[in-house]
Structures are given as C-alpha cells and as structure tokens.
XYZ file of C-alpha atoms in Angstrom:
494
model
C 141.140 93.581 117.629
C 137.217 94.862 117.878
C 136.664 98.069 115.163
C 133.921 100.459 116.852
C 132.303 101.857 114.127
C 130.141 99.483 111.947
C 131.860 100.199 108.152
C 129.336 99.777 105.394
C 131.172 98.288 101.324
C 129.174 97.855 97.924
C 129.928 94.555 95.743
C 127.677 95.005 92.620
C 125.287 97.410 94.373
C 125.209 94.882 96.859
C 125.833 96.220 100.558
C 127.113 94.224 103.496
C 127.750 95.653 107.008
C 130.686 94.994 108.771
C 129.707 95.598 112.591
C 131.305 97.704 114.614
C 130.989 97.291 119.045
C 128.405 100.470 118.078
C 125.741 98.234 116.223
C 128.153 94.449 117.945
C 126.764 95.931 121.378
C 123.210 96.848 120.045
C 119.881 96.094 122.043
C 118.571 96.558 118.145
C 120.905 93.926 117.333
C 121.378 89.762 117.216
C 122.860 87.430 114.388
C 120.471 85.789 113.110
C 118.622 89.688 112.781
C 122.428 90.946 110.410
C 122.360 91.921 107.533
C 123.217 88.834 104.833
C 126.452 88.568 103.974
C 127.428 89.073 99.572
C 128.797 85.223 100.042
C 125.443 84.335 102.146
C 123.500 85.571 98.949
C 123.679 82.443 96.958
C 119.854 82.847 95.938
C 119.032 82.575 92.353
C 115.944 83.055 89.948
C 115.298 79.552 90.367
C 115.787 79.317 93.805
C 113.513 81.641 94.022
C 111.154 79.840 90.980
C 111.122 76.251 93.174
C 110.113 79.408 97.093
C 107.338 81.018 95.462
C 105.831 76.807 93.097
C 106.823 75.661 96.606
C 104.497 78.683 98.561
C 101.861 78.319 96.199
C 100.875 74.674 95.776
C 98.917 73.906 98.579
C 96.254 73.369 100.148
C 94.069 77.073 100.411
C 95.473 77.873 96.856
C 93.495 74.834 95.955
C 90.348 75.944 97.701
C 90.007 80.131 96.426
C 88.068 78.502 92.568
C 85.705 77.726 95.594
C 85.696 80.582 97.711
C 85.323 82.641 95.074
C 82.297 81.873 93.209
C 80.875 80.709 96.791
C 81.627 83.944 98.770
C 81.845 87.003 95.901
C 79.370 85.239 94.048
C 81.691 84.681 90.593
C 81.411 82.377 87.819
C 84.293 79.955 87.016
C 85.525 81.636 84.583
C 85.574 84.927 86.458
C 86.833 83.297 89.736
C 90.199 81.751 88.006
C 90.874 85.713 85.738
C 90.450 87.514 89.396
C 92.714 84.899 90.337
C 95.851 85.555 87.254
C 94.939 88.983 87.404
C 94.466 89.372 91.355
C 98.839 88.014 91.268
C 100.460 89.937 88.819
C 99.444 92.105 90.801
C 100.317 91.876 93.749
C 104.686 91.249 91.860
C 104.584 95.515 91.852
C 104.102 95.513 95.613
C 106.354 92.462 96.661
C 108.884 93.204 93.368
C 109.175 96.384 95.343
C 109.952 95.338 98.111
C 112.142 93.179 98.101
C 114.810 95.447 96.448
C 115.645 97.105 100.022
C 116.233 93.218 100.734
C 118.114 92.152 98.520
C 120.060 95.590 98.145
C 120.691 95.912 102.587
C 120.919 92.158 102.905
C 118.502 93.165 105.502
C 115.716 91.656 106.514
C 111.571 93.616 107.123
C 111.858 94.176 110.688
C 115.034 95.537 110.207
C 113.216 97.526 106.843
C 110.622 98.837 108.574
C 112.656 101.203 111.035
C 113.258 103.496 107.957
C 109.669 104.216 107.867
C 107.924 103.466 111.957
C 111.321 104.681 113.660
C 112.999 101.962 115.549
C 111.290 100.559 118.585
C 107.873 101.822 116.429
C 108.092 98.559 114.101
C 107.300 96.350 115.767
C 103.736 97.555 115.799
C 103.680 96.289 112.241
C 105.884 93.331 113.082
C 103.149 92.376 115.643
C 99.922 92.841 113.357
C 102.266 90.835 110.732
C 103.270 87.744 112.691
C 99.759 87.455 114.576
C 98.433 87.201 110.642
C 101.424 84.826 110.257
C 100.903 81.941 113.089
C 96.777 81.992 111.766
C 97.959 81.368 108.928
C 100.021 79.184 110.207
C 98.194 77.139 112.372
C 95.440 76.715 109.392
C 98.496 75.385 106.863
C 99.417 72.430 110.169
C 95.919 71.486 109.978
C 95.472 70.581 106.506
C 99.401 68.867 106.622
C 98.232 67.357 110.236
C 95.140 65.757 107.984
C 97.429 64.541 105.722
C 100.024 62.491 108.384
C 97.014 61.406 109.979
C 95.165 59.821 106.110
C 98.832 58.669 105.564
C 99.238 57.209 108.696
C 95.656 55.306 108.293
C 96.776 53.934 104.628
C 99.609 52.502 106.741
C 98.139 51.132 110.035
C 94.913 49.497 109.511
C 94.165 51.002 112.744
C 95.156 53.987 113.038
C 91.541 54.712 111.118
C 89.488 54.175 113.925
C 91.321 57.625 116.408
C 89.162 59.757 113.768
C 89.847 63.503 115.424
C 92.097 62.690 117.938
C 94.238 61.354 114.941
C 93.583 63.906 113.348
C 95.619 65.836 116.390
C 98.201 63.606 117.028
C 98.517 64.458 112.946
C 98.570 67.943 114.005
C 100.929 68.249 116.515
C 103.806 65.554 115.472
C 103.408 68.331 111.618
C 103.028 71.644 114.199
C 107.018 70.073 114.724
C 108.114 69.283 111.416
C 107.921 72.394 110.582
C 109.653 74.422 113.818
C 112.409 71.964 112.487
C 112.806 72.451 109.956
C 113.009 76.762 109.927
C 115.462 76.446 113.410
C 117.860 74.757 110.892
C 117.810 77.541 108.563
C 116.668 79.754 105.110
C 119.853 76.773 104.129
C 117.241 74.173 105.096
C 114.450 75.873 103.542
C 116.018 76.950 100.453
C 116.708 72.652 99.679
C 113.359 72.237 101.006
C 112.085 73.987 98.545
C 113.978 73.725 95.826
C 113.135 69.895 96.911
C 109.458 70.260 96.923
C 108.608 72.597 93.806
C 109.066 70.200 91.236
C 107.681 67.544 92.610
C 104.543 69.721 93.767
C 103.832 70.127 90.008
C 104.616 66.456 88.958
C 101.516 65.829 91.372
C 99.297 68.527 89.605
C 99.489 66.816 86.586
C 98.908 63.715 88.152
C 95.677 64.643 90.010
C 95.132 66.518 86.806
C 95.052 63.811 84.563
C 93.043 61.554 86.845
C 90.078 64.170 87.340
C 90.136 65.209 83.525
C 88.034 62.924 81.298
C 84.910 62.848 84.504
C 84.741 66.883 84.007
C 83.131 68.520 81.280
C 85.675 72.381 80.642
C 81.819 74.213 78.661
C 79.953 72.545 82.067
C 81.789 73.535 84.004
C 83.112 77.399 82.651
C 78.557 77.924 81.959
C 77.412 77.130 85.830
C 75.703 80.497 86.443
C 76.925 82.827 88.927
C 75.724 82.805 92.552
C 74.822 85.807 92.517
C 71.103 87.952 92.719
C 70.060 87.362 88.877
C 70.585 91.117 86.761
C 72.977 92.247 89.287
C 76.645 94.523 88.015
C 80.163 91.627 87.792
C 82.699 94.511 88.477
C 81.284 94.867 92.398
C 82.120 91.376 93.009
C 84.771 90.791 90.427
C 86.545 94.185 92.320
C 85.840 92.199 95.877
C 86.795 89.065 95.064
C 90.232 90.659 93.323
C 90.841 92.366 96.115
C 90.634 89.207 98.740
C 92.536 87.608 95.843
C 95.893 90.614 96.948
C 95.289 90.115 100.389
C 95.929 86.096 100.285
C 99.886 87.541 99.729
C 99.613 90.465 100.969
C 101.480 89.748 103.944
C 104.567 87.955 101.811
C 104.402 91.989 99.778
C 105.176 93.028 102.722
C 107.765 90.160 104.632
C 110.073 89.172 100.989
C 113.000 91.497 102.559
C 112.817 87.860 104.659
C 113.512 86.004 101.817
C 115.440 88.520 98.745
C 117.536 89.157 101.480
C 118.952 86.030 99.839
C 118.949 86.654 96.271
C 122.325 87.200 94.382
C 121.440 90.132 92.275
C 118.229 92.095 91.532
C 117.882 90.692 88.569
C 117.411 86.907 89.767
C 114.557 88.648 92.674
C 112.620 89.928 89.917
C 112.361 87.067 87.768
C 112.600 84.113 90.613
C 109.357 85.783 91.153
C 107.608 86.835 88.022
C 108.455 82.933 86.812
C 107.280 81.524 89.608
C 104.801 83.237 91.582
C 101.573 84.070 89.217
C 101.267 80.838 87.123
C 101.568 78.170 89.825
C 98.576 80.689 91.519
C 96.357 80.057 88.226
C 97.623 76.480 86.987
C 97.181 75.766 90.795
C 93.665 76.947 91.825
C 92.726 75.901 89.006
C 92.944 71.918 88.843
C 91.456 73.333 92.123
C 87.960 74.286 90.254
C 88.311 71.168 88.094
C 89.216 68.747 91.186
C 86.069 70.299 92.917
C 83.658 69.776 89.738
C 85.034 66.062 88.980
C 85.297 64.804 92.653
C 80.892 63.767 92.321
C 81.709 61.174 89.682
C 85.605 60.341 91.040
C 84.253 59.285 94.455
C 80.550 60.042 94.923
C 80.937 63.505 96.775
C 81.303 66.116 96.278
C 84.722 67.205 98.235
C 86.627 70.744 97.891
C 90.277 69.775 99.449
C 92.335 68.100 97.615
C 93.119 66.648 101.170
C 90.261 65.354 102.156
C 89.588 63.866 98.210
C 92.922 61.504 97.817
C 91.094 59.781 101.477
C 88.248 58.429 99.028
C 90.826 56.817 97.975
C 90.306 53.434 98.210
C 93.705 51.803 97.019
C 95.880 52.444 100.476
C 99.325 52.370 98.286
C 98.236 55.310 96.446
C 96.473 57.225 99.155
C 100.465 56.885 101.321
C 101.601 58.143 98.546
C 99.363 61.442 97.299
C 99.249 62.184 101.535
C 103.237 61.855 101.864
C 103.362 64.569 98.617
C 100.956 66.424 100.087
C 102.827 66.084 104.092
C 105.526 68.279 101.216
C 103.174 70.815 99.813
C 102.186 71.555 102.993
C 104.959 72.318 104.641
C 107.242 73.553 101.544
C 104.101 76.812 102.093
C 103.824 76.530 105.205
C 107.879 76.953 106.161
C 108.641 80.064 104.575
C 105.161 81.918 104.030
C 104.468 81.926 107.423
C 106.578 80.760 110.629
C 110.129 82.191 108.715
C 108.170 85.897 109.132
C 106.575 85.470 112.419
C 110.900 84.067 113.607
C 112.419 88.002 112.315
C 109.615 90.139 114.289
C 109.264 89.255 117.771
C 113.321 88.726 117.541
C 112.755 93.096 116.527
C 111.168 92.950 119.891
C 114.667 92.117 122.137
C 116.567 90.643 119.721
C 118.985 89.930 122.379
C 117.220 88.419 123.827
C 114.396 86.487 121.184
C 117.052 84.100 119.215
C 115.648 82.922 116.315
C 115.562 78.695 117.928
C 113.329 81.444 120.772
C 111.307 82.896 118.097
C 110.230 80.206 116.054
C 108.797 77.832 119.213
C 106.861 80.778 120.267
C 105.341 81.517 116.722
C 104.305 78.149 117.134
C 102.430 78.807 120.733
C 100.861 80.984 119.416
C 99.598 79.120 115.977
C 98.669 76.431 118.562
C 96.683 78.512 121.089
C 94.762 80.306 117.863
C 94.030 76.998 116.290
C 92.270 75.311 120.072
C 89.145 76.260 119.203
C 89.423 73.323 116.240
C 91.287 71.248 118.116
C 89.188 70.708 121.237
C 86.061 69.996 118.486
C 87.803 66.795 116.888
C 89.285 66.171 120.097
C 85.010 66.397 121.083
C 85.566 67.960 123.935
C 84.046 70.767 122.491
C 80.858 71.769 120.465
C 80.717 74.488 117.835
C 79.125 75.337 114.197
C 82.222 77.808 113.729
C 84.184 76.872 110.694
C 87.309 76.563 109.456
C 86.604 77.421 105.965
C 84.319 80.154 107.086
C 87.960 82.077 109.104
C 89.642 81.657 105.739
C 87.065 83.737 104.018
C 86.838 86.529 106.254
C 90.201 86.812 107.215
C 90.990 86.975 102.860
C 89.885 90.366 103.017
C 89.251 90.455 106.203
C 93.088 91.540 107.262
C 93.822 92.602 103.234
C 92.802 95.896 104.745
C 95.348 96.280 107.513
C 98.216 95.259 105.885
C 98.120 97.287 101.932
C 98.613 100.513 104.187
C 101.876 99.510 105.124
C 102.543 97.999 101.426
C 102.006 101.775 100.195
C 103.884 103.371 102.797
C 107.659 100.446 103.050
C 107.263 101.531 98.410
C 106.798 105.060 99.370
C 109.220 105.572 101.930
C 112.528 103.583 100.190
C 112.123 104.783 96.662
C 110.738 108.078 97.409
C 111.320 109.270 100.670
C 114.857 107.979 100.834
C 115.653 107.953 97.866
C 116.419 103.409 98.168
C 119.178 104.981 100.037
C 119.514 103.751 103.979
C 121.807 104.020 106.753
C 122.672 100.571 106.887
C 124.408 100.647 110.653
C 121.623 102.999 111.628
C 119.438 100.711 111.529
C 120.842 98.822 114.379
C 121.332 101.880 116.708
C 119.173 104.293 118.572
C 120.735 107.931 116.676
C 120.333 107.819 113.310
C 117.188 107.204 112.851
C 114.180 108.309 114.682
C 112.363 104.989 117.850
C 108.977 106.522 116.800
C 107.624 107.678 113.039
C 105.194 109.348 113.915
C 104.302 109.805 109.852
C 104.454 105.810 109.468
C 101.869 105.677 112.321
C 99.649 107.697 110.879
C 99.646 107.798 107.181
C 98.932 103.639 108.348
C 95.875 104.415 111.056
C 93.933 106.772 108.695
C 93.371 104.371 107.009
C 92.500 101.342 108.707
C 90.000 104.171 110.586
C 88.146 104.323 107.441
C 88.188 101.229 106.425
C 86.616 99.883 109.701
C 84.519 103.108 110.084
C 82.976 102.106 107.155
C 81.854 98.354 107.493
C 78.991 101.162 109.559
C 78.092 102.791 106.349
C 76.109 101.240 103.048
C 77.537 104.592 100.953
C 81.119 103.763 102.003
C 81.315 100.031 102.021
C 83.685 99.456 98.810
C 86.038 101.681 100.872
C 86.515 98.616 102.921
C 85.126 95.805 99.576
C 88.902 97.307 97.547
C 91.228 97.353 101.381
C 94.234 96.255 99.368
C 93.134 98.646 96.711
C 92.151 102.214 98.579
C 94.089 101.427 102.193
C 97.741 101.250 100.107
C 96.828 103.965 97.823
C 96.180 106.113 100.971
C 98.628 105.346 103.490
C 101.317 106.045 100.936
C 99.964 109.729 99.798
C 99.748 109.985 103.258
C 103.457 108.965 104.184
C 104.674 111.025 101.179
C 102.416 114.228 102.734
C 103.710 114.102 105.815
C 107.400 113.394 104.600
C 107.337 116.223 102.369
C 105.474 118.551 104.892
C 107.905 118.367 107.677
C 110.608 118.578 104.887
C 112.387 115.100 105.721
C 115.730 114.493 104.022
C 115.444 112.549 100.753
C 118.883 111.201 101.408
C 120.178 109.840 104.424
C 124.184 108.888 104.422
C 124.965 105.362 102.935
C 127.831 104.547 105.372
C 128.509 105.741 109.562
C-alpha cells in the first residue's frame, strides 16, 4: 500500500525522501528529478576530481590564454595569473551551491524553487539552459573537427570532403554526446574517471613536443596589446571577470553533480583538487603550444585540434584525434548537456523525461550552430567567426549569471539557514509559485548591467559584471526577504 504523505529521513547529515502520493502525483515530480537516495550517492573526492579534470581539459581552456592576450590586452604572465585567480575565486560559489545538492540530493532546478518559486524557477533555468546549449554546440564543433581529422588520417579520400566532412563529424559527435547522457549519471561518472588520466597524458605529451621549440623568457616578455602606459588594473579585472564567467554556469548547476557525492567533504576536496590547477596548467599549455606552433608546423595555430592536424604522420594524428575526441566528449556531456537536460524537465516533469530533455538540448544546440554549419557546407558566406562569439560570451553571460549565484547562496545559507522542506520542493503548497524577491534581486543588476553598456562612467559595472551582479543580487535578495519577514527556517520534513 502506497503511503500518502512523504517522509524525510537523515543519515549522517544526508537527507533522503521517501515519496508518498503527495509527491509522486505532483506535476512537479518525476523519477529523474527526484532526490538521489543515500545509496545512490557514490561519487567520492577522486570521482569529483576526475569530473573537473575531464571538464577542464578541453579546447576552450587551451585557448583561454590567447583570448586574454588578444582580446583583453594582457601579457602572457598576467593572463595565466588571471586564469589561476579566477578559478580559485569561482571555487567559492561552486562549493557553497554544491552544499544543498549533497545534503538533499536535489538537482539545480529543484534547488531554485526555493529562491525563485516553484514555477518561477523555470526562468533562471532556461537562461542557464540556453547558455549551455550554445556551449554544447561550440564544443561539438571542436569534437566534429577532431572526428573529421581522425577519419582523414585513416581514410585518404575523406580529406577531399572538406567542410562537408566537418559537418558529418559534427553530427557523429553530436549523437555520441546525447547517447552518453541518456545512459545516465553512472555513464558520465565512468567516462570522466576513464578520461582524466588519458587527458593528463595528452597534456604531458604535447608539452614534451613543444618545449624545445619555445623560449619561456621570450614568451613572458611579449608586450601586451593595450595602450602604452595604460594601467593594468582595469584590463586585468575585465579578464578576471571573463575567466570567472568561464565556469559561472557550473557555479549555478553544481548541485546536478554534488547530489551524487558521498559527503560534503568529498565534494569540497574533489573540487579543490580538480579545478584550479588543471585549468591553470592546461591554459598554460595552450599558451606554450601556440607560441611553439610556428616552429612546429610553420604557422601560428591557436587550437590543439588544428595544430595536431598539421602533423604529417597519419598514425599520430589518428591517436591524438581519438584522445581529443574523448577530451571534448568528457567536457561536453558533463558541462553542457546535464544542466539543460534537468532544466528542460523542470518545465513539465510529467511530460518531459530525461530522454526527451536530452534530445531537446541537442536540437537547440544544433540550431544555435546552424549558421556555422551552413558556412562549412558553403551554403552561406559570413565574416562572423566562432572565436568572436566565444570571447564575447565569456564576459556577457557572466554578467547575467552572477546575480543568480548570489541569490542562491544567500537564500540557502542566510534565509533558509540550510533547512529546506524536501517534499515541499516537489509540491505546490509550501513554496510560492513565484518568489518576486528573487526576480527583483535578479532583475536590478541585469538592468543596471544593460544600462552601463551605454555609459562610459558606469562601464565598469559591465566589465566586472559577475562580481557586481552576484554581490548586488545577493544583497538585494537578503534585504527584500528581511523586509517581508520571511521565516528563516522551514521544517525539514512534513
């Protein structure tokens, strides 16, 4: 006989929901969005470390140093410091927002129901989902190019396909990503654990190949591309904001992964071990490889896929491309598909299950890359480059996501005092449908950011968007909640 009321139990600080008909019959619940059982929380600190190694070692990370030197006017040394500092900074919201995921076993969209409302949570969810779908398309483009070069190294005739071969590679890689995520969290855990040591080996191999062809002294002495005599502070701060923006998305939806952690200690140590150093070292490798590329292959090449494609040995190209494919797959599945899959389910959990949500994510990502794919097929001509879109996104979207991160942290730690009504997050009778405090706290920083684009005096508000947005969003949210005397503690079980 099915119990009517849900029960919440605690085991060593981890909460578990025994769902009754009040939750099972709710339109806000499905099996994929349900809190993980304690027995399902199997990821230890090394699994989470592997997750971050797998996500960090990717083509965009490799190109970060070049982005900071070319677009943000930093020297190589300044660029690498900005990357290191940014990833230490982003550890703070990553770790804090991971706490409720580990404690209650809930994914990102369900956690947002506390701060934005049961229905209102869909707004920040869809903002996050759209960004992830865009990144999914960009990463799939890199993965598709790797597949094209791999097939070209194995089958001589494949090279003649040119852009068409790249589009075919894109579609193969696109399908492979969707297949991994449809198989579930254990499949992702297995992929990340397997790929992490392989990716470290690839980085070491590339470094050994490049180091004899580059002088670190000369590299660090290259003058910055900014006006002579200009203060480094504003340029460094803008670059730092952009680098924080690189993982601004994951600082929101980290509960999608921390819900599988064995303990808070595991999620904290795993993130500390896996993120800052990996990002710094692989971005450093990108700077070194780009500098060495002239001597290695005769031209300056800023991404590893194209660089390896210049190698004359088909065997080494095939091996390297296979590893690049694994690297991009491990990043794309975890960083860019898991979140929108949960976000789309949150719209209508009874209608959209995980498989449908994964396919929807794939479709949106495909449409967002439609312009680039048509260019490769020769059907349109355009000067808009993928690199330009990529570098502009880093700063732009971080300004939008910062307030959400601040609101989430303040809501959980200061307003709710780390106490959530677990069953109530899946029903309509505990939390409001729309929490207008969350929307006001989100809207004000976003409006100010947009207004600052047209004002030289307030351009700093946009340039430092993640920091200004997260701080202002959190402060406004706290003030609004205190003003309306919202109860600070909600019963943990009903």
